[in-house]
GROMACS .gro file of N, CA and C in nm:
model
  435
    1UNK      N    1 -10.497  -4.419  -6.102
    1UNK     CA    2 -10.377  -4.477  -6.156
    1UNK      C    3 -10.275  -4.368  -6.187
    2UNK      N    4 -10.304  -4.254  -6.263
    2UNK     CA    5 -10.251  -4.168  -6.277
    2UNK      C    6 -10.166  -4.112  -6.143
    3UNK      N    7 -10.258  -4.118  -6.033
    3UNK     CA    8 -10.203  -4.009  -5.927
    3UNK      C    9 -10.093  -4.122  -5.891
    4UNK      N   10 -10.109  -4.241  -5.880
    4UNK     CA   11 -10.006  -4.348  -5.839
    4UNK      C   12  -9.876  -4.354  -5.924
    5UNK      N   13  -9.899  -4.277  -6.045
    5UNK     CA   14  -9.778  -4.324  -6.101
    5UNK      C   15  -9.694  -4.183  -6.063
    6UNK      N   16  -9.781  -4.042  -6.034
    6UNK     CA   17  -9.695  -3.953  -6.011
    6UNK      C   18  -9.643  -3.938  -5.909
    7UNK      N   19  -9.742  -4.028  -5.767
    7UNK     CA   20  -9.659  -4.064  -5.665
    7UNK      C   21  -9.519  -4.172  -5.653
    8UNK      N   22  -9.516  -4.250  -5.742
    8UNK     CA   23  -9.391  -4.318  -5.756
    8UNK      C   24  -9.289  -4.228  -5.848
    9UNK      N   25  -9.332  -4.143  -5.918
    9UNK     CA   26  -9.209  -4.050  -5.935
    9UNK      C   27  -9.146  -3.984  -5.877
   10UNK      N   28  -9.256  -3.912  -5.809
   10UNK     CA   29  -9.195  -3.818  -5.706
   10UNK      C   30  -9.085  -3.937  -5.564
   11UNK      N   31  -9.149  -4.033  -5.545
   11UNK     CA   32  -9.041  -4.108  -5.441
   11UNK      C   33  -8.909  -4.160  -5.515
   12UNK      N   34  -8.918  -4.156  -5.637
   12UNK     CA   35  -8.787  -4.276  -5.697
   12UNK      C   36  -8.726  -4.099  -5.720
   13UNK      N   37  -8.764  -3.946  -5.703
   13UNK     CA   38  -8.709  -3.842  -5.782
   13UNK      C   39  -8.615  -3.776  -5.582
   14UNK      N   40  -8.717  -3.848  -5.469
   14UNK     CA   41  -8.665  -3.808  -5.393
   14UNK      C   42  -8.557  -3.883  -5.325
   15UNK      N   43  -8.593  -4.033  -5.368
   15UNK     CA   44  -8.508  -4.140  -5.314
   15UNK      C   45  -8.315  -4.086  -5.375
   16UNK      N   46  -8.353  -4.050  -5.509
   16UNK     CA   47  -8.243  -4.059  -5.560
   16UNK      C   48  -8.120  -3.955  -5.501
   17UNK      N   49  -8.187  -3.811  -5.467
   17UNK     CA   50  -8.121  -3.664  -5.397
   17UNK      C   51  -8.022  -3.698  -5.343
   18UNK      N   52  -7.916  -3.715  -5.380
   18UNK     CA   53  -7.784  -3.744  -5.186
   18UNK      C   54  -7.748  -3.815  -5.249
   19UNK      N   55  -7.822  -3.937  -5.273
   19UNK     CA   56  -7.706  -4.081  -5.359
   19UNK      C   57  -7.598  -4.028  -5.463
   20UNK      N   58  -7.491  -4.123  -5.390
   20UNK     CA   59  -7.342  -4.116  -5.516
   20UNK      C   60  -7.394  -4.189  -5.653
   21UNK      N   61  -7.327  -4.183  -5.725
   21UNK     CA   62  -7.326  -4.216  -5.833
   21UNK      C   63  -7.318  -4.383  -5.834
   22UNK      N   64  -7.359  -4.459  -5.896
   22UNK     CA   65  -7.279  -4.587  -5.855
   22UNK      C   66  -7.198  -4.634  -5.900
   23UNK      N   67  -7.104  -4.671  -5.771
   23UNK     CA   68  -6.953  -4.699  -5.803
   23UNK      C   69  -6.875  -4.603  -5.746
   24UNK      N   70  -6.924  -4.489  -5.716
   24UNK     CA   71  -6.888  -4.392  -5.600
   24UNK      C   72  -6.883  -4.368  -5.486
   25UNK      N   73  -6.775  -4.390  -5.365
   25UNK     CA   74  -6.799  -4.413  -5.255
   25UNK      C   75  -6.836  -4.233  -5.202
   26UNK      N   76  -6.872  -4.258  -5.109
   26UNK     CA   77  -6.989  -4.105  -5.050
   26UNK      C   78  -6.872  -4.000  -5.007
   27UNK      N   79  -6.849  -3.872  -5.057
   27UNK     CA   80  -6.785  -3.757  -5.002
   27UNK      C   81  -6.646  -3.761  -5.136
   28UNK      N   82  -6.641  -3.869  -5.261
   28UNK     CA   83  -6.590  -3.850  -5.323
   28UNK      C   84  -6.605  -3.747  -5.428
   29UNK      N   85  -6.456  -3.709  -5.477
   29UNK     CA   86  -6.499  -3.595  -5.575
   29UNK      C   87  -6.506  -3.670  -5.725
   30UNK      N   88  -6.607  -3.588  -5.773
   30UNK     CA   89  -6.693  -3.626  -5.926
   30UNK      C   90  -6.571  -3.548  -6.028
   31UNK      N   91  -6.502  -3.486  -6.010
   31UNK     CA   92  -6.359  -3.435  -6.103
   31UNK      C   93  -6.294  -3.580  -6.154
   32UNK      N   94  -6.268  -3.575  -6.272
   32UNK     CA   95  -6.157  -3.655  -6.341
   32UNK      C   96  -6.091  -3.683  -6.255
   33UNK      N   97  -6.024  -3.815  -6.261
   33UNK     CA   98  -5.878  -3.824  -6.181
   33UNK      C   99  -5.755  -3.753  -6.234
   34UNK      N  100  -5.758  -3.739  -6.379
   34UNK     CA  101  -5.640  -3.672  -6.389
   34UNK      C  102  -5.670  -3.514  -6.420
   35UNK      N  103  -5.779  -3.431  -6.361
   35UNK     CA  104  -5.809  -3.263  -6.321
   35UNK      C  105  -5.666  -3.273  -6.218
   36UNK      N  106  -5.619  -3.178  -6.272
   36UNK     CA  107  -5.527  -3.077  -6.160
   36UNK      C  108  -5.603  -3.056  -6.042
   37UNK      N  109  -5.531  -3.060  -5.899
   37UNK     CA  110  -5.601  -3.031  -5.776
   37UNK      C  111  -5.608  -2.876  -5.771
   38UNK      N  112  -5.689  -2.807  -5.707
   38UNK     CA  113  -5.767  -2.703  -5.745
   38UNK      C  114  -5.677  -2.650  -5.601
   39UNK      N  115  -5.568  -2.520  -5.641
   39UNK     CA  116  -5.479  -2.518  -5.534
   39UNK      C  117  -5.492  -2.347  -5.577
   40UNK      N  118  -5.504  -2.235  -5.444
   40UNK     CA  119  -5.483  -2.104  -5.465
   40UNK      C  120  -5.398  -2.066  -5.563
   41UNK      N  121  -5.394  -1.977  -5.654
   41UNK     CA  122  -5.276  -1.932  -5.699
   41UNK      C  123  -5.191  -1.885  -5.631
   42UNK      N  124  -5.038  -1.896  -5.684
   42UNK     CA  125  -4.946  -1.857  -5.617
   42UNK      C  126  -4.871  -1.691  -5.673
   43UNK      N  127  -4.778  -1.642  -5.654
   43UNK     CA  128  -4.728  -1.524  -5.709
   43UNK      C  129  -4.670  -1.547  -5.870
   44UNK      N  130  -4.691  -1.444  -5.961
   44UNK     CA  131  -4.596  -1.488  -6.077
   44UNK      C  132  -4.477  -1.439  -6.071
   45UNK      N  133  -4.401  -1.518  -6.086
   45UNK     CA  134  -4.284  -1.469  -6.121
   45UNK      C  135  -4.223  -1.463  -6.285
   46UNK      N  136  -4.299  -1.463  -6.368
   46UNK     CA  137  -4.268  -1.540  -6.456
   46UNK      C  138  -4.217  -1.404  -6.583
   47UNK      N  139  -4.143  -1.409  -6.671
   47UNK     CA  140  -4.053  -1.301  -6.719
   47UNK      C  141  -3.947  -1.224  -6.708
   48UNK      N  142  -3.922  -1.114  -6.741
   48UNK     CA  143  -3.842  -1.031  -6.735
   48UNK      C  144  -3.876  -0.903  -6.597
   49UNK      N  145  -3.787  -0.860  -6.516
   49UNK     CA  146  -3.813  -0.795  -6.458
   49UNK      C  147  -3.696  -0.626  -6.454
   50UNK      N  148  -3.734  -0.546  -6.371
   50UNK     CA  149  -3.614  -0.431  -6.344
   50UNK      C  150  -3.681  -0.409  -6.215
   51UNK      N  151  -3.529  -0.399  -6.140
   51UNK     CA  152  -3.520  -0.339  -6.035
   51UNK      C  153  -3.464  -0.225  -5.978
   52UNK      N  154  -3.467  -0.146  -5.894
   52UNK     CA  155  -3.459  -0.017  -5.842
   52UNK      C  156  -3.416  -0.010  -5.740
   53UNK      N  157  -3.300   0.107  -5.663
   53UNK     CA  158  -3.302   0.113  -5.564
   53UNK      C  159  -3.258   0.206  -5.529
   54UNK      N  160  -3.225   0.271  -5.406
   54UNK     CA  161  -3.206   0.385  -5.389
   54UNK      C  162  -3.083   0.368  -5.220
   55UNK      N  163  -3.002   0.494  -5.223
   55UNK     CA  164  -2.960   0.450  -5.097
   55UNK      C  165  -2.876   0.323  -5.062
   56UNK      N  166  -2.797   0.290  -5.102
   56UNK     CA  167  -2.705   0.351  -5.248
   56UNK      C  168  -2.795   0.311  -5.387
   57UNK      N  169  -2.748   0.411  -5.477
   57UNK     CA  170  -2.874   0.378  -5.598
   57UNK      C  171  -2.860   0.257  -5.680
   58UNK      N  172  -2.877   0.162  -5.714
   58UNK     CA  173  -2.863   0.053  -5.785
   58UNK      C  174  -2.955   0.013  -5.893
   59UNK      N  175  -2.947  -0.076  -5.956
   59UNK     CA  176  -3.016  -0.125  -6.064
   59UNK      C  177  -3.017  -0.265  -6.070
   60UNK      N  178  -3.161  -0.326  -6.143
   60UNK     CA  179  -3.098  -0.443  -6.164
   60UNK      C  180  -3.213  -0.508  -6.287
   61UNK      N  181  -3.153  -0.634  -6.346
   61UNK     CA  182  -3.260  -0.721  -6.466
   61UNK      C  183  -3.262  -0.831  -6.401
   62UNK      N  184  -3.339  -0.877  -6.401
   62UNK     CA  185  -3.347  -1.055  -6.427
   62UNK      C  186  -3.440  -1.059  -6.581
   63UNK      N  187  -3.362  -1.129  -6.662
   63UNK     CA  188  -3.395  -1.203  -6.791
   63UNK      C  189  -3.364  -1.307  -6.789
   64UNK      N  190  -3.411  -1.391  -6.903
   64UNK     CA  191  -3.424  -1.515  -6.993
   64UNK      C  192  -3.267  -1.558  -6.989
   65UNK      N  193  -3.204  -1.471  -7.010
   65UNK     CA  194  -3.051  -1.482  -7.072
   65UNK      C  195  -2.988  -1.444  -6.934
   66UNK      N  196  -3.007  -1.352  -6.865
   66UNK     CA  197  -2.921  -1.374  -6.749
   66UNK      C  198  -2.918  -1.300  -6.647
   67UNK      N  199  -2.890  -1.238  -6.511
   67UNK     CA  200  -2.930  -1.166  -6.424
   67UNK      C  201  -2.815  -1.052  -6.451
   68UNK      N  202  -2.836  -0.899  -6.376
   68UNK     CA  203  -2.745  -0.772  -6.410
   68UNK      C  204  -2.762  -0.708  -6.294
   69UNK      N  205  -2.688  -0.669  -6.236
   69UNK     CA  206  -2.672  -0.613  -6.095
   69UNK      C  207  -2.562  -0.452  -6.128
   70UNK      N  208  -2.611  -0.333  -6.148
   70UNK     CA  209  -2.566  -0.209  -6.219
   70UNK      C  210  -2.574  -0.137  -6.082
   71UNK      N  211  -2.439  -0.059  -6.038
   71UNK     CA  212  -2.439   0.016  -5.950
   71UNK      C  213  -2.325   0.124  -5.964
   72UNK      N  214  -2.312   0.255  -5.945
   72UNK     CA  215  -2.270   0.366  -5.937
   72UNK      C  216  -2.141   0.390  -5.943
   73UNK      N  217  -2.058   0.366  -6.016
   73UNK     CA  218  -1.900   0.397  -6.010
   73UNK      C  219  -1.882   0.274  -5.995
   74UNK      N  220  -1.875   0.062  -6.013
   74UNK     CA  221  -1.855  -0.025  -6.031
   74UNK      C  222  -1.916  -0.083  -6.144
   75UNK      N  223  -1.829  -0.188  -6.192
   75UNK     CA  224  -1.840  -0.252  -6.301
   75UNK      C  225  -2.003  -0.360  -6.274
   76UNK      N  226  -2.037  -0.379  -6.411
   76UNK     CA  227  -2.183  -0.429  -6.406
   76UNK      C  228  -2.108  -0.557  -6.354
   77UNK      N  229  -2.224  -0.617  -6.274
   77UNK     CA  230  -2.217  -0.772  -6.231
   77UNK      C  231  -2.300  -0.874  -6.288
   78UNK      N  232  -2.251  -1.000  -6.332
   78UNK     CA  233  -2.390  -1.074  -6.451
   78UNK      C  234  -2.375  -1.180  -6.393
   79UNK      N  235  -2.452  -1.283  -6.362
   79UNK     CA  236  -2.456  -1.430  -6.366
   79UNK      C  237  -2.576  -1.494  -6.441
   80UNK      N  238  -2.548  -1.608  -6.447
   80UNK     CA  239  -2.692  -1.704  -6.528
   80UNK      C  240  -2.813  -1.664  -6.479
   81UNK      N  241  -2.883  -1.659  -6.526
   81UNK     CA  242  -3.022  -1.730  -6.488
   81UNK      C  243  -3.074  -1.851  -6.491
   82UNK      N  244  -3.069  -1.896  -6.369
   82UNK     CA  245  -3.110  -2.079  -6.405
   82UNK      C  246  -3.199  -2.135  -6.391
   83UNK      N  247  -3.323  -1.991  -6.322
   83UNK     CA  248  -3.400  -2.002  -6.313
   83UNK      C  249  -3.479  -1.963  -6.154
   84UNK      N  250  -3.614  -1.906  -6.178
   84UNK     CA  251  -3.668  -1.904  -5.982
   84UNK      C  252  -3.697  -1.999  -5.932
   85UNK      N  253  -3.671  -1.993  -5.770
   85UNK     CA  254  -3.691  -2.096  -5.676
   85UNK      C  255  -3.788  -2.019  -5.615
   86UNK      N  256  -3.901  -2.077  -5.590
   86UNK     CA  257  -4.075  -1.992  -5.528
   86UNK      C  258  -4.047  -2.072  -5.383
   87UNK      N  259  -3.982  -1.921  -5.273
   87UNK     CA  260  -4.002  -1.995  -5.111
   87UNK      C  261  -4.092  -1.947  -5.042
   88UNK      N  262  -4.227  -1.948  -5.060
   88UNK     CA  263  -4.331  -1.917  -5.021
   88UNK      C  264  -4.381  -1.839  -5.073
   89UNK      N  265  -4.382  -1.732  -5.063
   89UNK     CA  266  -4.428  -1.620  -5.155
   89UNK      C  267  -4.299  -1.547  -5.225
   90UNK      N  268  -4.165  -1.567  -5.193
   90UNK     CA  269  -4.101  -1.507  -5.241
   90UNK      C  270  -4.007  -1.551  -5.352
   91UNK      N  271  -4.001  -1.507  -5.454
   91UNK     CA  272  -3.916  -1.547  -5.599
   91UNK      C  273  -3.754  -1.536  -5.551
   92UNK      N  274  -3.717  -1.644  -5.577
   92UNK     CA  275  -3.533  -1.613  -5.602
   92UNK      C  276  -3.458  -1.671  -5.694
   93UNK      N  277  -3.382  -1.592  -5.711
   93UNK     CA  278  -3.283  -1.584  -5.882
   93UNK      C  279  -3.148  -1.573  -5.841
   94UNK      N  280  -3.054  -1.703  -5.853
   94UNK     CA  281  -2.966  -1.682  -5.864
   94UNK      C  282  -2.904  -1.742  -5.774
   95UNK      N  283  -2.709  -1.764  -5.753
   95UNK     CA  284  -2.667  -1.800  -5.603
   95UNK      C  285  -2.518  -1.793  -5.561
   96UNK      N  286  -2.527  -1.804  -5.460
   96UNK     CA  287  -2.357  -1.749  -5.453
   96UNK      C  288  -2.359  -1.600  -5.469
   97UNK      N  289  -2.249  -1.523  -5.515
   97UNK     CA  290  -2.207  -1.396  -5.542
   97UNK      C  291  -2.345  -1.276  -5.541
   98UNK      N  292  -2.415  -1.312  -5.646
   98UNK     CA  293  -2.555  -1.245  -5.700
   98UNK      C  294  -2.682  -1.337  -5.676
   99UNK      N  295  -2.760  -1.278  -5.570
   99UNK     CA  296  -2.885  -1.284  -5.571
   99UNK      C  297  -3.009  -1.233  -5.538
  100UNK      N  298  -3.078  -1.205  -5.624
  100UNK     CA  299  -3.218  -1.173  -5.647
  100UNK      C  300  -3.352  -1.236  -5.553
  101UNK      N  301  -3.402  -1.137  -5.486
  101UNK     CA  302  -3.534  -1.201  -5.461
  101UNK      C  303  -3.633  -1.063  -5.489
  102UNK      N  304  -3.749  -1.092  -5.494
  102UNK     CA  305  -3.872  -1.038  -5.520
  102UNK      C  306  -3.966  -1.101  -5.463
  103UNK      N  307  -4.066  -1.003  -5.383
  103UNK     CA  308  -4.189  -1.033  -5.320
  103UNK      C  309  -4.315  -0.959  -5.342
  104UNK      N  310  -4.445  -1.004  -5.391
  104UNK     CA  311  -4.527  -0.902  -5.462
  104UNK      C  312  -4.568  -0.869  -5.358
  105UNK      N  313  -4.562  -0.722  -5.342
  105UNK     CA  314  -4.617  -0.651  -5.275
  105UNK      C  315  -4.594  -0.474  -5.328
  106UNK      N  316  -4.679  -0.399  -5.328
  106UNK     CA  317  -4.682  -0.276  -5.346
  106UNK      C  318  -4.529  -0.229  -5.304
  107UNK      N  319  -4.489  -0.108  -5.427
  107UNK     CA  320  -4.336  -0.072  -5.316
  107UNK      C  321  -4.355   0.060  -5.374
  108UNK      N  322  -4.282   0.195  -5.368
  108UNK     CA  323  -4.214   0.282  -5.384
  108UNK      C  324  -4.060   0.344  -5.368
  109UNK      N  325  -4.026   0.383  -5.498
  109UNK     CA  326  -3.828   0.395  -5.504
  109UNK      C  327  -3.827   0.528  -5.424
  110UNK      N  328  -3.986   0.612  -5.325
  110UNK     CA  329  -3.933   0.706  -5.305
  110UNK      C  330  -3.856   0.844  -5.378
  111UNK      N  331  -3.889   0.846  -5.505
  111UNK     CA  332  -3.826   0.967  -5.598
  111UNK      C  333  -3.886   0.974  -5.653
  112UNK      N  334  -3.980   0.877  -5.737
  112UNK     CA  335  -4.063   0.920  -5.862
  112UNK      C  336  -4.209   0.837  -5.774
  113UNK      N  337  -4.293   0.899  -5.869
  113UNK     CA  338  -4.474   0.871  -5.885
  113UNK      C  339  -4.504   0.728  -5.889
  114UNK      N  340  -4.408   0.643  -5.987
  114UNK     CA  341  -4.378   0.517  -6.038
  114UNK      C  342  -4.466   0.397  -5.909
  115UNK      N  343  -4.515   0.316  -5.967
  115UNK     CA  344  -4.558   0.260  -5.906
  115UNK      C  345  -4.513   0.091  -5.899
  116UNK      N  346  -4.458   0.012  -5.867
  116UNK     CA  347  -4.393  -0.111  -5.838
  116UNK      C  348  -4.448  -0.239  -5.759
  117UNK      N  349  -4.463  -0.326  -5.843
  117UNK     CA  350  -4.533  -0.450  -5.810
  117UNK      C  351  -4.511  -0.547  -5.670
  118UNK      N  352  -4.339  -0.522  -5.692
  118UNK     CA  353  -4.278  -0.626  -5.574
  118UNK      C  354  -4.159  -0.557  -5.512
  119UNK      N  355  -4.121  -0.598  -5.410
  119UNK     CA  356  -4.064  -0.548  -5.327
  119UNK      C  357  -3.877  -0.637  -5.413
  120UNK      N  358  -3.815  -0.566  -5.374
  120UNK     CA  359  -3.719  -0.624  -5.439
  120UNK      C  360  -3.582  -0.662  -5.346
  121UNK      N  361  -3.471  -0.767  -5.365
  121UNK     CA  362  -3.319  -0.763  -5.266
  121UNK      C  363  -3.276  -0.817  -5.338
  122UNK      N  364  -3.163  -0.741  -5.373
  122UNK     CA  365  -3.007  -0.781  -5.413
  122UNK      C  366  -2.925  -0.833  -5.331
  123UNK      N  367  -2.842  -0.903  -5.299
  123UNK     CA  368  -2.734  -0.960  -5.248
  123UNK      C  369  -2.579  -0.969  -5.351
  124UNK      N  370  -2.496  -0.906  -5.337
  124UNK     CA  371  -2.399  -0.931  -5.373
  124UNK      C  372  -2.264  -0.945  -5.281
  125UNK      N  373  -2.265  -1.034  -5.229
  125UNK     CA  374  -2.116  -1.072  -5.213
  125UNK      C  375  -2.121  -1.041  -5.073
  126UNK      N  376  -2.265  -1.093  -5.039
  126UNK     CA  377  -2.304  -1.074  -4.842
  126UNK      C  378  -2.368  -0.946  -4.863
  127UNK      N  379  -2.339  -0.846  -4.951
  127UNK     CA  380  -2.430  -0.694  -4.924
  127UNK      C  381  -2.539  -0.685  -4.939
  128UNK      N  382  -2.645  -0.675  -4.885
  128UNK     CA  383  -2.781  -0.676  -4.917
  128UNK      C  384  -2.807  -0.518  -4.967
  129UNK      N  385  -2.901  -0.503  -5.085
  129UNK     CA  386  -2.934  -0.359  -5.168
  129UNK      C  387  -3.088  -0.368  -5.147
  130UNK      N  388  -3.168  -0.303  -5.089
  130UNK     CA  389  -3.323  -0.291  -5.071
  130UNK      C  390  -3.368  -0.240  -5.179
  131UNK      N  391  -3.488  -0.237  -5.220
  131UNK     CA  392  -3.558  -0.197  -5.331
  131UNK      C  393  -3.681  -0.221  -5.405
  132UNK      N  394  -3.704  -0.188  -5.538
  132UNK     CA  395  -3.861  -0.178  -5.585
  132UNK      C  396  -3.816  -0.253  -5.690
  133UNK      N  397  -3.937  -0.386  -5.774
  133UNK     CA  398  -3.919  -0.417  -5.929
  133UNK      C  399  -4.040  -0.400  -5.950
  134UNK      N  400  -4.071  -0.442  -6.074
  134UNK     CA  401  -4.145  -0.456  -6.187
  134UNK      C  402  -4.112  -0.522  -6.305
  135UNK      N  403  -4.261  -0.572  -6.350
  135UNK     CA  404  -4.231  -0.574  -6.524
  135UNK      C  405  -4.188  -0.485  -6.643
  136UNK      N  406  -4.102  -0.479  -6.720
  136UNK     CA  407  -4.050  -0.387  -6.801
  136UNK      C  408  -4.193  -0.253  -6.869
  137UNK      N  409  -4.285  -0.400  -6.910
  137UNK     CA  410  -4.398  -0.381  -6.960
  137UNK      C  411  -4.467  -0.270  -6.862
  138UNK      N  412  -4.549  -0.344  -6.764
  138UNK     CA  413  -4.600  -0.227  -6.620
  138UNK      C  414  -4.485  -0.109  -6.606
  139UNK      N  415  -4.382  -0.081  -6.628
  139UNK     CA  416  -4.321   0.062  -6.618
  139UNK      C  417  -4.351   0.155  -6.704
  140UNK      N  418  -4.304   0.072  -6.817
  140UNK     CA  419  -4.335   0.158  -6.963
  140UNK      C  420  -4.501   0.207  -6.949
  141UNK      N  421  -4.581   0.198  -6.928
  141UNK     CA  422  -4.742   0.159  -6.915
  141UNK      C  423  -4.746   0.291  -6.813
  142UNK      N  424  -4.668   0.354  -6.768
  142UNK     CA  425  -4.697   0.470  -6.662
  142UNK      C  426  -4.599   0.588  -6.691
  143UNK      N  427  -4.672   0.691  -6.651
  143UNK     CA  428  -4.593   0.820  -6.685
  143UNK      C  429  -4.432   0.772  -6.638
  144UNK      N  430  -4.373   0.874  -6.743
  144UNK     CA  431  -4.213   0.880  -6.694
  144UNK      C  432  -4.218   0.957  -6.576
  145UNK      N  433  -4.082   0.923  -6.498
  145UNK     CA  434  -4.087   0.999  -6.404
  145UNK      C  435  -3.993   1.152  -6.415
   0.00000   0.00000   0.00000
């Protein structure tokens, strides 16, 4: 009797292996319906940044408060920040006159040791400015140059 009852365990323990749940149709997912879909991360863009450039030398912020486009013998250039538009991998800030994009990828300004997160472009007024950003934070965080 004994061995019979451990043989009906073992079949109701193998019968069960594979079966959905019931009320579950087969290849469904067991996640909440309302879990977030489980999607790669994407790039952050998210904060304050500075940008770099060289050839002609330029500068630039994107903040909270508003974008800054600083270049060599001309007056600073500012517009809103209204916020990034994420076009694939690449961040953009801004439109019309001044705009910003950033792409993470390793860069160098070429002059200093400094090391730079994303690749950086200015646009002002049709001119495109090439270059390096970062977080304010990640600069400060490394030797001066």
């Amino acid at each position: 009797m004994l061995r019979s009852a451990a043989a009906l365990c073992l079949i109701f323990s193998l019968a069960a292996c594979g079966e959905a749940p019931m009320g579950a149709s087969e290849g469904a997912s067991s996640a909440p319906a309302d879990a977030p879909a489980s999607a790669p991360p994407g790039p952050d863009f998210s904060g304050d940044f500075q940008l770099v450039g060289t050839e002609p030398f330029w500068g630039g912020r994107i903040q909270a408060d508003g974008l800054t486009l600083s270049r060599a013998g001309q007056p600073d250039v500012t517009a809103a920040n209204t916020g990034v538009r994420v076009e694939g991998d690449v961040g953009v800030w801004g439109v019309g006159g001044l705009v910003f994009k950033l792409r993470p990828e390793p860069c160098s300004d070429g002059m200093s040791d400094r090391r730079y997160g994303y690749r950086a472009e200015a646009t002002i007024n049709g001119q495109v400015l090439k270059g390096c950003a970062a977080r304010p934070e990640d600069l400060r965080a490394q030797p001066r140059p």
